Amino acid sequence: MSELENKAKNDSTISAGEKIAQKIKDDKGLGQGVILFIIAFVVCFAGSTLLFPKLLYSKKEQPFNFDHYLHVYEAGDCEACHYLREDGSFSGIPKLETCMECHVEEPLGVTDDEVVFVKEYLAKDKEIPWHVYAKQPDCVFFSHAGHIDTGARMDFNECHGPIEETKTSRTYEENRITGYSRDIWGKNIFGIKKNSWDRMKMDDCAKCHKEETGHQGYCFQCHK
Amino acid sequence: MTQDNHNNAYKFGMVIDLDKCTGCGSCMVSCMSENNVPFKEDESNKRDSITWMRVYKLTNGKSFPDTEIAYLPRPCQHCGGEGDHGHSPCVSVCPATATDYGYDTGIVSQIYTRCFGCRYCMGACPYHARYFNWWDPKWPEGMEKYLSPDVSPRMRGIVEKCSFCYHRYQAARDKAYYHGDKDHIKEEDYQTACTTACPSNAITFGDLNNPAHKVHQIVKPDPHPDPRNHHVVGKSRNPKVFRLLERLGTNPKVYYLSEREWVRKQGDHYLEGEWDKIKNHHGTTSHG
Amino acid sequence: MDSALIPEGAKRCSLPKFSIGMAIVGAVLLWGVWAMFLCWFKGLNQTNMNDYYGFALWIWADLAVIAVGGGAFFTGMLRYIFNIKELKNIINFAVIIGFICYSSALLILAIDIGQPLRGWFIFWHANIHSMLTEVAFCLSCYFAVLTIEFIPNILENRQANKVPFFHHLAHNMHGIMVIFAATGAFLSFFHQGSLGGVAGVMYGRPFAVREGLLIWPWTFFLFTWSAAAYGPSFTLLVTKMTEVITGKKLVKDNVVHLLAKISGWMIVTYIIAKIIDTIYWAYVTAPSLGFKLSHFYTDNSFYGYWILITEIVICGIVPGAILVIKSTRENPTLRLVAIILGTIGVCLNRWVMVLQIMAVPVMPFDTWALYIPSWQEVATTVLPVAYGIMLIALAYRYLPVFPQEKELNSVKPITESE
Ligand code: SF4
Ligand code: SF4
C-alpha cells in the first residue's frame, strides 16, 4: 500500500475534533505564506501600475501650449477651425493658414507660447508639428461626417472629452512598441474606463455601434 | 443591418467587356498605384509578386489563320459564396476572422493587421485573387511620399487582395453624409481605380441591386437561385454575360461580357456535350 | 557513468557511444534549427512557396506527422477504454511517438505562419466556422493531454522514482489515465477530422471538395479513420526500428500481432470507405462541376493516375490484406512490408490532400503549378525527425518504456528473438 493510501486510512480512524486540531497545527506556516503572498501581490501590482507604463510609453511635449478654452471663446465655436469639407472629409487639426486668418503678423496676446508660435512657426512659415492625441493606427478609417451633425449627431465630447475647457496641452505619450498614442489604450493601464472618452480601442467603437445601430459593423466599415 | 444578402442597400459588382479589353494593363498599373501595392526589384516570377488585378490571356486554341485572342482582367471576384449567403470560399475558412463579408456592400474585406499569414484563404480561392507578402515592402527612395494615405500599406507575412477600392466607397459615403443623403451613394461617386483607368471603357462598376446603375442594366442579375444548381444565385439574364467558374457556386460579383462564344465557354468547365445544350439558353432558365 | 539513471536490469550501450550517436543526430537537428531561425527572422521568402502554393511541404509534414501520431490516441483508446490488456506493453512507446509527432506539428505550424507573433489570434479572434480553428484548439489541448500521459513514464526513471512524491504522482496518474485517454480520443477524433475538413470544405477547389454530413465533409471522417488505421502501423514500424537499432527484442510477438491485426482491419475498412468516396467524387461530385477525372491526373509531369493507384492499391489494399490474413501477418518480413507500405500510404494521402490540391488548375485558362521545396523547408521538415530520434533514444535509455524488455532479454541471447 502506498503512503497516500495509508494516510487516507489513518485519517478515517481519527475523530473530527482531532483532525481539526491537526489542521491547526499544520497551518503554522500559513500566516507567513499569506503575508508573503500579499507582499508579492503588492509588489507586482505597484510594478505594473507605476513602473510598467513608464517603460511602455515615451513622453513628448507639444511644440507649445495651446489654449482651447481661449480659442473657443474668441472664435465662437469649434467649426471655425475643425470642419467638414464639401466632399465630406474632415479638416482635422488646422494648418498654419487657418491660424493666420486671425494671427496676422503681430502677436495676439503676450504669453510665452504666443512668442514661440510667432517666432518659430509664423515667421518661418512652418507648419506646427502637433502630436495628435486621438490619432488612430494606420489601418483605421474614421468618418467624422458619419458621427457628427451630418450623421449620428454625436457630441464631440463623447470621444474627445471636455477638450474645449483645457487651457494647456498635456504631455503626449507614445507606446514604444506600437507607436500609437496612449489615448487608444487609455490612461488606465488595466484598460478600465470611467468616461466614454477614456479609451478608443476597436472594442469601444464596436460596442457603441452595436448599441446604436444593432450591429458592430463589418471590418471594412472602419478599416482601410 | 440585416444578415440577409438580398434586401441590403448595395451589392457592388463589375462587368468587364472582354471584346473591348485590349490587354493594355492600365487597370493593373492603376490598381497598384492606387492601393500602395508593393513590388520587387525583379518581378519576373509572377507567382510570388502581387497584382490585385491580373490580366490573363485566352486563346481559342486554333492555329493560324484562325487564332483568336482575348484578354481577361481578374480582380477579386467578391464572391457571395454558396447560395449568395456571404460564406465566400475565403471568408469561411479564415481562422482569425481577418477577412469578412460586408452584407451592407457585398464586398469581401481583408484586414492586414489581423491576418497572421496562415494562407488557408489562398488555398480556398479558385481565382488566385489572393496574394501573400513574401517580403517586407521596400519603396525606392522618396517614393513613400507618394503612397496613398487612404490605403494602409502591408507588412510581410500577410495576405492581401483587391478591395474594390473600398476607400473610395468610404470617401463617397462621407460625401453622401455631407450632402444629407447617406443612403444613396451616387454611381459616379464610387468607381474603382481600374474602372476609371481603362482607356477602352471595358469595365463597368456599380450597384448590382440598383436598376438605375449601368452594371445592373448590362448584367440583369437573376435574384432567384438557378434551378439546375441551387448554390448559384445572381446568374445573368443576359446570354452574352457569364461569370468565372459559376458552377462551383462561389457566386462572384464580377461578370464578363463577350459576343464570342469561345470566350464565354472558357469561363467554366463543361463535360462533353454540356456546352452545346446550355449555350443558347444560357442564363435564361428561370426567367425567359 | 550514467548507470544510476538507466532502468534497473536493462543493458545499454556505453555513454561515449551513445553520445557520439546523439551528436550526429544533433548536428542534423541544428541544421534544422538554423533554417527555422532563418524563416523566423527573414520571413517566408526563405521558402519556395508562392501564391499558387500557399500550402506546401510544411502543411503536408504537419498532416503526415499527425496522421502517423494517431497511433497514440487509438492505442490509448484500445488500452484504457476497451481495456485490451496486452497493449499496456506498447502504450508507453505509442504515447512517446504521439508526443513527438504532436510537438513537431505545433512547431511546424509556428514556423509556417507568416506572422508568428500573431499566432495567438487563432485563439483570441477565433472564427468558429473555420476548420483550422478547430484544428488549433484540439491540437493544443491534445498535446497537453499527451504531455500528461507522458509524465508518469518520465517519473518512473530510476532516480526520479526514488523521490516519494514523484513515485506516488506517477502511480496516481496511471490510475486516472483512463480519463485522459478518453479525453485524448475525443479530441483526436475532432482534430484529425478537422484536418481532413480543411481540404473537404474548400468548395472552390473541385479536387478537394466533398459532400458530407451536416457541416462535416466526408474527408473529415476519412482522416480520423485513416489516422486510427495507419497510426498503429507506424507505432509498430518505429518499434521495429528501435529493436533493430538496439539489437534487442522489446515487445512480445503476441502484442505486435494484436496491434497489427487491429491496424489491418482498420486499414481494410478505411480503404473500402476511401474507394467509395473516390468513386462518388470522381463520378458525381467532380462531373457536376464540369470536371472529368482525367483533368486531375493528366497534362502535367508529375501527378498521374499512378498516385491514385499507389495510394489506394499498393499502400492501402495490399497492407490491409497482409495484416488481416493471419499467416501473412505473423510472417515478420511480410508484416514489415505491410507497415512500411501503410505508413507511406497515409503520408501519400496527406500529400495528395495538400499539394495536389494546390497543383491542379481550376480556372480553365490556368496551368498546373508544380513546386520544389527550398533547403530551408526541407531542413525544417527534417528537424522533427532528428528531434524524434533523439527523444526516443533518450527515453529508451533512461526510462522503462518497454515493460517486457527485462523478461525478453534476461537469459536468452538477443539473436534468437523474433
Ligand atoms: S475571388 Fe477569391 S479572394 Fe475574392 S472573394 Fe472569391 S474566394 Fe475570396
Ligand atoms: S492568411 Fe490571413 S486572411 Fe488568410 S486565412 Fe490566414 S489569417 Fe485569414
Short mmCIF file of N, CA, C and O and ligand atoms in Angstrom, two decimals, chain B residues 90 93-99 110-111 114-122 130 132 157-159, chain C residues 132, ligand 2:
data_model
loop_
_atom_site.label_atom_id
_atom_site.label_comp_id
_atom_site.label_asym_id
_atom_site.label_seq_id
_atom_site.Cartn_x
_atom_site.Cartn_y
_atom_site.Cartn_z
N CYS B 90 -13.13 32.07 -49.26
CA CYS B 90 -12.02 32.50 -48.43
C CYS B 90 -12.47 32.93 -47.04
O CYS B 90 -11.82 32.66 -46.05
N VAL B 93 -13.14 30.17 -44.37
CA VAL B 93 -12.04 29.36 -43.84
C VAL B 93 -11.07 30.13 -42.94
O VAL B 93 -10.31 29.51 -42.20
N CYS B 94 -11.08 31.45 -42.99
CA CYS B 94 -10.08 32.21 -42.23
C CYS B 94 -10.25 31.96 -40.73
O CYS B 94 -11.30 32.28 -40.17
N PRO B 95 -9.25 31.41 -40.06
CA PRO B 95 -9.42 31.07 -38.65
C PRO B 95 -9.45 32.29 -37.73
O PRO B 95 -9.95 32.20 -36.61
N ALA B 96 -8.92 33.42 -38.18
CA ALA B 96 -8.79 34.56 -37.27
C ALA B 96 -9.76 35.69 -37.62
O ALA B 96 -9.63 36.79 -37.12
N THR B 97 -10.75 35.41 -38.45
CA THR B 97 -11.69 36.44 -38.87
C THR B 97 -10.96 37.66 -39.43
O THR B 97 -11.33 38.80 -39.15
N ALA B 98 -9.94 37.41 -40.23
CA ALA B 98 -9.20 38.53 -40.81
C ALA B 98 -9.82 39.00 -42.10
O ALA B 98 -9.40 39.99 -42.69
N THR B 99 -10.79 38.29 -42.58
CA THR B 99 -11.49 38.68 -43.79
C THR B 99 -12.96 38.39 -43.55
O THR B 99 -13.30 37.38 -42.97
N GLN B 110 -10.34 42.57 -46.25
CA GLN B 110 -9.11 41.91 -45.82
C GLN B 110 -8.44 42.85 -44.83
O GLN B 110 -8.14 43.99 -45.16
N ILE B 111 -8.24 42.37 -43.60
CA ILE B 111 -7.69 43.23 -42.56
C ILE B 111 -6.25 42.82 -42.30
O ILE B 111 -5.98 41.78 -41.71
N ARG B 114 -4.93 41.99 -38.79
CA ARG B 114 -5.50 40.83 -38.12
C ARG B 114 -4.96 39.52 -38.69
O ARG B 114 -4.81 38.52 -37.99
N CYS B 115 -4.66 39.55 -39.98
CA CYS B 115 -4.18 38.34 -40.67
C CYS B 115 -2.85 37.90 -40.07
O CYS B 115 -1.97 38.72 -39.85
N PHE B 116 -2.71 36.62 -39.81
CA PHE B 116 -1.41 36.15 -39.30
C PHE B 116 -0.70 35.25 -40.31
O PHE B 116 0.29 34.61 -40.00
N GLY B 117 -1.24 35.21 -41.52
CA GLY B 117 -0.48 34.58 -42.59
C GLY B 117 -0.51 33.08 -42.66
O GLY B 117 0.47 32.46 -43.04
N CYS B 118 -1.66 32.46 -42.35
CA CYS B 118 -1.72 31.00 -42.46
C CYS B 118 -1.95 30.57 -43.90
O CYS B 118 -1.70 29.44 -44.25
N ARG B 119 -2.46 31.47 -44.73
CA ARG B 119 -2.63 31.25 -46.17
C ARG B 119 -3.70 30.24 -46.54
O ARG B 119 -3.75 29.76 -47.67
N TYR B 120 -4.56 29.92 -45.59
CA TYR B 120 -5.66 29.00 -45.89
C TYR B 120 -6.57 29.61 -46.94
O TYR B 120 -7.03 28.94 -47.87
N CYS B 121 -6.81 30.92 -46.82
CA CYS B 121 -7.70 31.59 -47.76
C CYS B 121 -7.18 31.51 -49.19
O CYS B 121 -7.94 31.42 -50.14
N MET B 122 -5.85 31.53 -49.32
CA MET B 122 -5.28 31.46 -50.67
C MET B 122 -5.57 30.10 -51.29
O MET B 122 -5.83 29.98 -52.48
N ARG B 130 -5.83 36.06 -54.25
CA ARG B 130 -5.16 36.44 -53.00
C ARG B 130 -3.65 36.30 -53.12
O ARG B 130 -3.16 35.35 -53.71
N PHE B 132 0.26 36.79 -51.19
CA PHE B 132 0.96 36.80 -49.92
C PHE B 132 2.13 37.78 -49.99
O PHE B 132 2.78 37.89 -51.03
N GLY B 157 4.42 38.81 -44.50
CA GLY B 157 3.81 37.69 -43.81
C GLY B 157 2.30 37.70 -43.74
O GLY B 157 1.72 36.99 -42.94
N ILE B 158 1.64 38.51 -44.55
CA ILE B 158 0.19 38.53 -44.53
C ILE B 158 -0.36 38.51 -45.95
O ILE B 158 0.37 38.72 -46.91
N VAL B 159 -1.67 38.32 -46.04
CA VAL B 159 -2.32 38.18 -47.34
C VAL B 159 -3.03 39.47 -47.71
O VAL B 159 -3.55 40.17 -46.84
N LEU C 132 -9.66 25.26 -39.51
CA LEU C 132 -8.33 25.46 -38.94
C LEU C 132 -8.41 25.88 -37.47
O LEU C 132 -7.54 25.56 -36.67
S1 SF4 D 2 -3.81 34.10 -44.32
FE1 SF4 D 2 -4.77 35.69 -43.06
S2 SF4 D 2 -6.70 36.17 -44.08
FE2 SF4 D 2 -5.96 34.24 -44.94
S3 SF4 D 2 -6.99 32.66 -43.73
FE3 SF4 D 2 -4.99 33.03 -42.76
S4 SF4 D 2 -5.36 34.61 -41.18
FE4 SF4 D 2 -7.13 34.58 -42.57
#
